[in-house]
PDB file of C-alpha atoms in Angstrom:
ATOM      1  CA  MET A   1      11.147 -10.106   1.007  1.00 43.00           C
ATOM      2  CA  ASP A   2      10.983  -6.982   3.141  1.00 48.00           C
ATOM      3  CA  GLU A   3       7.623  -5.512   4.220  1.00 49.00           C
ATOM      4  CA  ALA A   4       7.919  -2.375   2.053  1.00 44.00           C
ATOM      5  CA  LYS A   5       8.548  -4.432  -1.088  1.00 44.00           C
ATOM      6  CA  ALA A   6       5.703  -6.828  -0.204  1.00 42.00           C
ATOM      7  CA  HIS A   7       3.329  -3.880   0.269  1.00 42.00           C
ATOM      8  CA  GLU A   8       4.452  -2.315  -3.025  1.00 44.00           C
ATOM      9  CA  ASP A   9       3.890  -5.598  -4.863  1.00 45.00           C
ATOM     10  CA  ALA A  10       0.434  -5.941  -3.284  1.00 46.00           C
ATOM     11  CA  LEU A  11      -0.692  -2.588  -4.702  1.00 47.00           C
ATOM     12  CA  ALA A  12      -2.220  -3.218  -8.088  1.00 50.00           C
ATOM     13  CA  PRO A  13      -1.122  -0.813 -10.822  1.00 51.00           C
ATOM     14  CA  ARG A  14      -3.873   1.642 -11.670  1.00 63.00           C
ATOM     15  CA  THR A  15      -4.669   3.060 -15.061  1.00 71.00           C
ATOM     16  CA  SER A  16      -3.766   6.652 -15.807  1.00 79.00           C
ATOM     17  CA  VAL A  17      -6.327   8.958 -17.404  1.00 84.00           C
ATOM     18  CA  ALA A  18      -5.661  11.376 -20.267  1.00 82.00           C
ATOM     19  CA  ALA A  19      -6.114  15.011 -19.252  1.00 86.00           C
ATOM     20  CA  THR A  20      -8.704  17.111 -21.060  1.00 84.00           C
ATOM     21  CA  ALA A  21     -10.064  20.589 -20.317  1.00 84.00           C
ATOM     22  CA  ALA A  22     -12.155  19.070 -17.501  1.00 90.00           C
ATOM     23  CA  PRO A  23     -10.706  19.302 -14.002  1.00 94.00           C
ATOM     24  CA  PHE A  24      -9.572  16.334 -11.961  1.00 94.00           C
ATOM     25  CA  VAL A  25     -11.565  16.578  -8.730  1.00 96.00           C
ATOM     26  CA  ASN A  26     -10.897  15.288  -5.232  1.00 96.00           C
ATOM     27  CA  GLU A  27     -14.132  16.066  -3.370  1.00 95.00           C
ATOM     28  CA  GLU A  28     -12.810  15.240   0.101  1.00 94.00           C
ATOM     29  CA  TYR A  29     -10.135  17.937   0.019  1.00 96.00           C
ATOM     30  CA  GLY A  30     -11.857  20.224  -2.486  1.00 96.00           C
ATOM     31  CA  ILE A  31      -9.143  20.023  -5.159  1.00 98.00           C
ATOM     32  CA  HIS A  32     -10.065  20.957  -8.747  1.00 97.00           C
ATOM     33  CA  ALA A  33      -7.010  20.747 -11.020  1.00 97.00           C
ATOM     34  CA  VAL A  34      -6.729  21.043 -14.806  1.00 96.00           C
ATOM     35  CA  PHE A  35      -3.610  19.315 -16.125  1.00 95.00           C
ATOM     36  CA  PRO A  36      -2.042  20.104 -19.517  1.00 93.00           C
ATOM     37  CA  GLY A  37      -4.103  18.518 -22.298  1.00 89.00           C
ATOM     38  CA  GLY A  38      -3.148  15.007 -23.331  1.00 86.00           C
ATOM     39  CA  VAL A  39      -0.835  14.173 -20.416  1.00 89.00           C
ATOM     40  CA  ARG A  40      -1.559  11.041 -18.398  1.00 88.00           C
ATOM     41  CA  VAL A  41      -2.765  11.709 -14.845  1.00 92.00           C
ATOM     42  CA  CYS A  42      -2.829   9.411 -11.821  1.00 90.00           C
ATOM     43  CA  GLU A  43      -4.520   9.673  -8.462  1.00 92.00           C
ATOM     44  CA  SER A  44      -2.056  10.320  -5.631  1.00 92.00           C
ATOM     45  CA  LEU A  45      -2.615   7.959  -2.722  1.00 90.00           C
ATOM     46  CA  SER A  46      -1.465   7.696   0.864  1.00 89.00           C
ATOM     47  CA  GLY A  47      -1.887   3.965   1.346  1.00 86.00           C
ATOM     48  CA  ASP A  48      -5.261   3.560  -0.339  1.00 87.00           C
ATOM     49  CA  HIS A  49      -6.531   7.050   0.594  1.00 91.00           C
ATOM     50  CA  PRO A  50      -6.826   9.544  -2.336  1.00 93.00           C
ATOM     51  CA  GLN A  51      -4.951  12.788  -1.624  1.00 95.00           C
ATOM     52  CA  GLY A  52      -4.707  14.446  -5.029  1.00 96.00           C
ATOM     53  CA  PHE A  53      -3.209  13.869  -8.482  1.00 95.00           C
ATOM     54  CA  TYR A  54       0.098  13.647 -10.337  1.00 93.00           C
ATOM     55  CA  SER A  55       1.447  13.460 -13.854  1.00 93.00           C
ATOM     56  CA  ARG A  56       4.836  12.648 -15.324  1.00 88.00           C
ATOM     57  CA  LEU A  57       4.616  14.965 -18.320  1.00 86.00           C
ATOM     58  CA  GLY A  58       7.150  13.258 -20.556  1.00 74.00           C
ATOM     59  CA  ASP A  59       5.882   9.729 -19.871  1.00 75.00           C
ATOM     60  CA  ARG A  60       3.073   8.656 -22.228  1.00 73.00           C
ATOM     61  CA  ARG A  61       3.100   5.105 -20.819  1.00 72.00           C
ATOM     62  CA  ILE A  62       2.724   6.101 -17.169  1.00 74.00           C
ATOM     63  CA  VAL A  63       1.540   3.347 -14.855  1.00 73.00           C
ATOM     64  CA  CYS A  64       0.020   4.638 -11.654  1.00 82.00           C
ATOM     65  CA  GLY A  65       1.267   3.248  -8.376  1.00 72.00           C
ATOM     66  CA  ALA A  66       4.549   2.581  -6.684  1.00 63.00           C
ATOM     67  CA  SER A  67       7.435   2.423  -9.124  1.00 59.00           C
ATOM     68  CA  ARG A  68      11.170   2.020  -8.808  1.00 55.00           C
ATOM     69  CA  ASP A  69      13.932   3.483 -10.944  1.00 56.00           C
ATOM     70  CA  LEU A  70      11.741   6.007 -12.745  1.00 58.00           C
ATOM     71  CA  PRO A  71      13.393   7.838 -15.629  1.00 61.00           C
ATOM     72  CA  LYS A  72      14.023  11.557 -15.103  1.00 72.00           C
ATOM     73  CA  THR A  73      11.075  13.445 -16.499  1.00 81.00           C
ATOM     74  CA  THR A  74       9.038  16.480 -15.542  1.00 90.00           C
ATOM     75  CA  ALA A  75       6.355  15.820 -12.947  1.00 92.00           C
ATOM     76  CA  ILE A  76       3.524  17.919 -11.553  1.00 96.00           C
ATOM     77  CA  VAL A  77       1.778  16.950  -8.319  1.00 96.00           C
ATOM     78  CA  VAL A  78      -1.098  18.496  -6.357  1.00 97.00           C
ATOM     79  CA  LEU A  79      -2.241  16.992  -3.086  1.00 96.00           C
ATOM     80  CA  ALA A  80      -3.673  17.683   0.344  1.00 97.00           C
ATOM     81  CA  SER A  81      -3.682  16.254   3.828  1.00 95.00           C
ATOM     82  CA  TYR A  82      -5.455  17.055   7.039  1.00 93.00           C
ATOM     83  CA  ASN A  83      -3.396  19.152   9.423  1.00 91.00           C
ATOM     84  CA  ALA A  84      -3.352  16.383  12.035  1.00 88.00           C
ATOM     85  CA  ALA A  85      -0.261  17.888  13.699  1.00 89.00           C
ATOM     86  CA  PHE A  86      -2.165  21.175  14.192  1.00 88.00           C
ATOM     87  CA  TYR A  87       0.596  23.249  12.599  1.00 90.00           C
ATOM     88  CA  GLU A  88       0.004  26.958  12.999  1.00 90.00           C
ATOM     89  CA  THR A  89       2.683  28.270  10.631  1.00 90.00           C
ATOM     90  CA  MET A  90       3.818  27.210   7.201  1.00 90.00           C
ATOM     91  CA  GLU A  91       7.402  27.031   8.475  1.00 90.00           C
ATOM     92  CA  GLN A  92       6.275  24.151  10.706  1.00 92.00           C
ATOM     93  CA  VAL A  93       5.027  22.346   7.581  1.00 91.00           C
ATOM     94  CA  THR A  94       7.967  22.987   5.256  1.00 90.00           C
ATOM     95  CA  GLY A  95      10.745  22.836   7.832  1.00 86.00           C
ATOM     96  CA  PRO A  96      14.099  24.588   7.672  1.00 80.00           C
ATOM     97  CA  ASP A  97      15.105  22.918   4.381  1.00 76.00           C
ATOM     98  CA  CYS A  98      12.704  25.056   2.357  1.00 79.00           C
ATOM     99  CA  PRO A  99      14.697  27.738   0.564  1.00 72.00           C
ATOM    100  CA  LYS A 100      12.052  30.402  -0.016  1.00 66.00           C
ATOM    101  CA  LEU A 101      11.501  31.499  -3.594  1.00 63.00           C
ATOM    102  CA  ASN A 102      10.180  34.859  -4.655  1.00 60.00           C
ATOM    103  CA  PRO A 103       6.630  33.834  -5.561  1.00 61.00           C
ATOM    104  CA  THR A 104       6.502  36.292  -8.460  1.00 59.00           C
ATOM    105  CA  GLU A 105       7.558  34.739 -11.749  1.00 58.00           C
ATOM    106  CA  ALA A 106       9.532  36.649 -14.388  1.00 52.00           C
ATOM    107  CA  ASP A 107       6.324  37.593 -16.219  1.00 58.00           C
ATOM    108  CA  GLY A 108       4.982  39.262 -13.060  1.00 57.00           C
ATOM    109  CA  ARG A 109       2.387  36.628 -12.199  1.00 67.00           C
ATOM    110  CA  ARG A 110       2.274  35.271  -8.672  1.00 79.00           C
ATOM    111  CA  LEU A 111       3.057  31.587  -8.266  1.00 88.00           C
ATOM    112  CA  GLY A 112       0.696  30.106  -5.704  1.00 92.00           C
ATOM    113  CA  PHE A 113      -2.743  28.671  -5.122  1.00 95.00           C
ATOM    114  CA  PRO A 114      -5.262  31.260  -6.380  1.00 94.00           C
ATOM    115  CA  GLY A 115      -6.978  32.946  -3.435  1.00 93.00           C
ATOM    116  CA  PHE A 116      -4.652  31.436  -0.803  1.00 94.00           C
ATOM    117  CA  ASP A 117      -1.578  32.819   0.930  1.00 91.00           C
ATOM    118  CA  SER A 118       1.080  30.466  -0.442  1.00 91.00           C
ATOM    119  CA  THR A 119       4.655  29.646   0.511  1.00 90.00           C
ATOM    120  CA  VAL A 120       6.925  28.756  -2.399  1.00 91.00           C
ATOM    121  CA  CYS A 121      10.162  26.798  -1.986  1.00 90.00           C
ATOM    122  CA  GLU A 122      12.812  25.849  -4.522  1.00 88.00           C
ATOM    123  CA  VAL A 123      15.488  23.186  -4.196  1.00 87.00           C
ATOM    124  CA  ARG A 124      18.287  22.655  -6.730  1.00 87.00           C
ATOM    125  CA  ARG A 125      20.091  19.336  -6.505  1.00 88.00           C
ATOM    126  CA  PRO A 126      23.647  18.561  -7.673  1.00 91.00           C
ATOM    127  CA  ASP A 127      22.307  16.228 -10.390  1.00 89.00           C
ATOM    128  CA  GLY A 128      20.494  19.165 -12.050  1.00 88.00           C
ATOM    129  CA  GLU A 129      17.039  18.336 -10.708  1.00 90.00           C
ATOM    130  CA  VAL A 130      14.941  21.333  -9.679  1.00 90.00           C
ATOM    131  CA  GLU A 131      11.953  21.008  -7.350  1.00 91.00           C
ATOM    132  CA  ILE A 132       9.510  23.818  -6.709  1.00 92.00           C
ATOM    133  CA  GLY A 133       6.962  23.347  -3.933  1.00 93.00           C
ATOM    134  CA  VAL A 134       3.913  25.522  -3.348  1.00 94.00           C
ATOM    135  CA  HIS A 135       2.175  25.160   0.015  1.00 95.00           C
ATOM    136  CA  ALA A 136      -0.931  26.700   1.582  1.00 96.00           C
ATOM    137  CA  PHE A 137      -3.302  26.193   4.464  1.00 95.00           C
ATOM    138  CA  GLY A 138      -7.039  25.899   3.900  1.00 93.00           C
ATOM    139  CA  GLY A 139      -9.984  26.026   6.281  1.00 89.00           C
ATOM    140  CA  SER A 140      -9.673  25.999  10.048  1.00 84.00           C
ATOM    141  CA  TRP A 141     -10.729  24.050  13.076  1.00 76.00           C
ATOM    142  CA  GLU A 142     -10.620  24.803  16.749  1.00 68.00           C
ATOM    143  CA  ASP A 143      -8.142  22.698  18.667  1.00 60.00           C
ATOM    144  CA  GLU A 144      -9.218  24.376  21.902  1.00 60.00           C
ATOM    145  CA  PRO A 145     -11.844  27.043  22.661  1.00 64.00           C
ATOM    146  CA  GLY A 146     -10.925  30.343  21.026  1.00 64.00           C
ATOM    147  CA  HIS A 147      -7.835  28.926  19.284  1.00 63.00           C
ATOM    148  CA  THR A 148      -8.124  27.979  15.634  1.00 78.00           C
ATOM    149  CA  VAL A 149      -5.551  26.269  13.449  1.00 83.00           C
ATOM    150  CA  PRO A 150      -5.616  25.481   9.722  1.00 86.00           C
ATOM    151  CA  HIS A 151      -7.598  22.376   8.805  1.00 89.00           C
ATOM    152  CA  VAL A 152      -5.884  21.248   5.567  1.00 94.00           C
ATOM    153  CA  VAL A 153      -2.377  21.537   4.119  1.00 96.00           C
ATOM    154  CA  TYR A 154      -2.310  21.851   0.313  1.00 98.00           C
ATOM    155  CA  SER A 155       0.870  21.266  -1.703  1.00 97.00           C
ATOM    156  CA  ALA A 156       1.792  21.313  -5.371  1.00 97.00           C
ATOM    157  CA  TYR A 157       5.170  20.369  -6.797  1.00 95.00           C
ATOM    158  CA  LEU A 158       7.080  20.732 -10.017  1.00 95.00           C
ATOM    159  CA  SER A 159      10.007  18.378 -10.506  1.00 94.00           C
ATOM    160  CA  SER A 160      12.146  19.436 -13.458  1.00 94.00           C
ATOM    161  CA  THR A 161      15.695  19.476 -14.766  1.00 90.00           C
ATOM    162  CA  ALA A 162      17.952  22.382 -15.654  1.00 87.00           C
ATOM    163  CA  ALA A 163      17.563  21.475 -19.352  1.00 90.00           C
ATOM    164  CA  THR A 164      13.745  21.841 -19.379  1.00 92.00           C
ATOM    165  CA  GLU A 165      13.237  24.207 -16.445  1.00 91.00           C
ATOM    166  CA  ALA A 166      12.125  27.329 -18.353  1.00 90.00           C
ATOM    167  CA  ALA A 167       9.379  25.539 -20.302  1.00 93.00           C
ATOM    168  CA  ASP A 168       8.378  23.455 -17.263  1.00 94.00           C
ATOM    169  CA  ARG A 169       8.029  26.560 -15.067  1.00 92.00           C
ATOM    170  CA  ALA A 170       5.683  28.119 -17.629  1.00 92.00           C
ATOM    171  CA  THR A 171       3.613  24.911 -17.731  1.00 94.00           C
ATOM    172  CA  PHE A 172       3.517  24.783 -13.914  1.00 95.00           C
ATOM    173  CA  GLN A 173       2.442  28.438 -13.725  1.00 94.00           C
ATOM    174  CA  ARG A 174      -0.465  27.747 -16.116  1.00 94.00           C
ATOM    175  CA  PHE A 175      -1.366  24.648 -14.081  1.00 96.00           C
ATOM    176  CA  MET A 176      -1.327  26.591 -10.788  1.00 96.00           C
ATOM    177  CA  ASP A 177      -3.408  29.418 -12.294  1.00 94.00           C
ATOM    178  CA  GLN A 178      -6.206  26.887 -12.896  1.00 95.00           C
ATOM    179  CA  VAL A 179      -6.156  25.037  -9.557  1.00 97.00           C
ATOM    180  CA  ARG A 180      -9.226  25.719  -7.428  1.00 97.00           C
ATOM    181  CA  LEU A 181      -9.378  24.763  -3.765  1.00 97.00           C
ATOM    182  CA  THR A 182     -12.492  24.497  -1.623  1.00 94.00           C
ATOM    183  CA  PRO A 183     -11.352  23.387   1.835  1.00 90.00           C
ATOM    184  CA  PRO A 184     -13.722  20.978   3.565  1.00 86.00           C
ATOM    185  CA  ALA A 185     -15.507  21.918   6.752  1.00 77.00           C
ATOM    186  CA  PRO A 186     -14.128  20.059   9.755  1.00 69.00           C
ATOM    187  CA  ALA A 187     -16.217  17.202  11.098  1.00 64.00           C
ATOM    188  CA  THR A 188     -18.119  18.112  14.230  1.00 58.00           C
TER     189      THR A 188
END
């Protein structure tokens, strides 16, 4: 058995929680996110470290944790990580494979994290999958005297299909409108 499979098997499945009007909160990164009512929500982990939350909107039996061969369904993710690479520009975070999207939706609202300068990317795959990523920096720390860089990288994603894209975009816009971020102060 390879190491990745052994690690995946060692992670116990976690129970998803039904979304209500109350926000899901990650205190460490200052994420407050309200998911659509009734969907099942899981904590997003890096190893065993909580980074945010995700939901597979069409999956009422969602089991949290590593899964293989997931059926195609709409997913919404919000997460954060410390800017350990000390990126200074969003282009360093997203890389060259981030086709920029006009952040203004058809109804005139701005897609992004409220109160944060956000970069929005959209990728369309040959199989019909559409992924929209919203990225923003939060907080700052000094990496050398007089030179500050962002402290946290926030990201939110919508994974959809061409068949459900219009409705999913509207759901994602409502989700993003309700996300509140309070970046943590860097440790001294």
